[in-house]
Coordinates of C-alpha atoms in Angstrom, one line a residue:
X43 CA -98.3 97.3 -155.7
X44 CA -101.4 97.4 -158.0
X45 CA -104.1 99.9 -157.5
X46 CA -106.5 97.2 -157.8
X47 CA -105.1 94.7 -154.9
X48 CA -105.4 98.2 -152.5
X49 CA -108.7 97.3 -151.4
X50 CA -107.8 93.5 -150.5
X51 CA -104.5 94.7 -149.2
X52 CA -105.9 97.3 -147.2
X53 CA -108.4 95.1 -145.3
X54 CA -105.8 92.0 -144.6
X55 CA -103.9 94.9 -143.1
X56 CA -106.7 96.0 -140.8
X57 CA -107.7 92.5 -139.9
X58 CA -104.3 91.6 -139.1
X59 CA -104.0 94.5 -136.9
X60 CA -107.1 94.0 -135.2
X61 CA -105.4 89.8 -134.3
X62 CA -102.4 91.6 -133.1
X63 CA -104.1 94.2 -130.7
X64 CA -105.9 91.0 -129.1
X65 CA -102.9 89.3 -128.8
X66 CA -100.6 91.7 -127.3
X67 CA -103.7 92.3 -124.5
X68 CA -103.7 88.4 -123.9
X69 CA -100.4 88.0 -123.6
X70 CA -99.8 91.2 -121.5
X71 CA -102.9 89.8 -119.4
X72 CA -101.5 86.5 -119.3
X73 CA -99.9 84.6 -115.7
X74 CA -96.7 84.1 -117.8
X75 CA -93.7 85.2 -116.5
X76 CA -92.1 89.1 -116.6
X77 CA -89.4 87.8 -119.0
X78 CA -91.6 86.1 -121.5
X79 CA -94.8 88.5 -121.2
X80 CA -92.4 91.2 -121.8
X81 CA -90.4 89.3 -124.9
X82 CA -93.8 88.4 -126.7
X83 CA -95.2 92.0 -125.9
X84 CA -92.4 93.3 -127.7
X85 CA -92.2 91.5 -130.8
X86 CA -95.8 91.8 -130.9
X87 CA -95.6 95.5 -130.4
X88 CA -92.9 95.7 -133.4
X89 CA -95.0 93.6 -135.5
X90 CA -98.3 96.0 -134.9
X91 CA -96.3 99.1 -135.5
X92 CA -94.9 97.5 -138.7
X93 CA -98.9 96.8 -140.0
X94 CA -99.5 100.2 -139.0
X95 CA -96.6 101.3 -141.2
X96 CA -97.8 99.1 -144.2
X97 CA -101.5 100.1 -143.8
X98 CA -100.5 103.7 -143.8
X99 CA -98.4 103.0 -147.6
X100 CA -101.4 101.2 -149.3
X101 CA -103.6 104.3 -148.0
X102 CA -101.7 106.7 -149.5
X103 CA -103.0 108.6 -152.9
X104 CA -100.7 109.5 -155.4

């Protein structure tokens, strides 16, 4: 990745993880029921620790 899409990168990455917090706390709030609350929760949960993972790579210095 190019040094000068870090900046852009970076804050799609925040932003993105910032929709997914929100979404795991609705859906984990939600009335659904324990098999879906828990199936959504969990691939949202994969998909946050994943942003995490990519945030933390464009932050790095060299």
């Amino acid at each position: 990745m190019s040094d000068t899409n870090r900046p852009n990168t970076t804050v799609l990455y925040a932003a993105l993880i910032a929709i997914l917090c929100g979404a795991e706390v609705a859906v984990i709030t939600s009335d659904m029921g324990n098999t879906v609350r828990y199936g959504l929760g969990a691939v949202l949960l994969l998909a946050l620790i994943a942003c995490v993972f990519q945030l933390s790579r464009t932050r790095r210095t060299r």
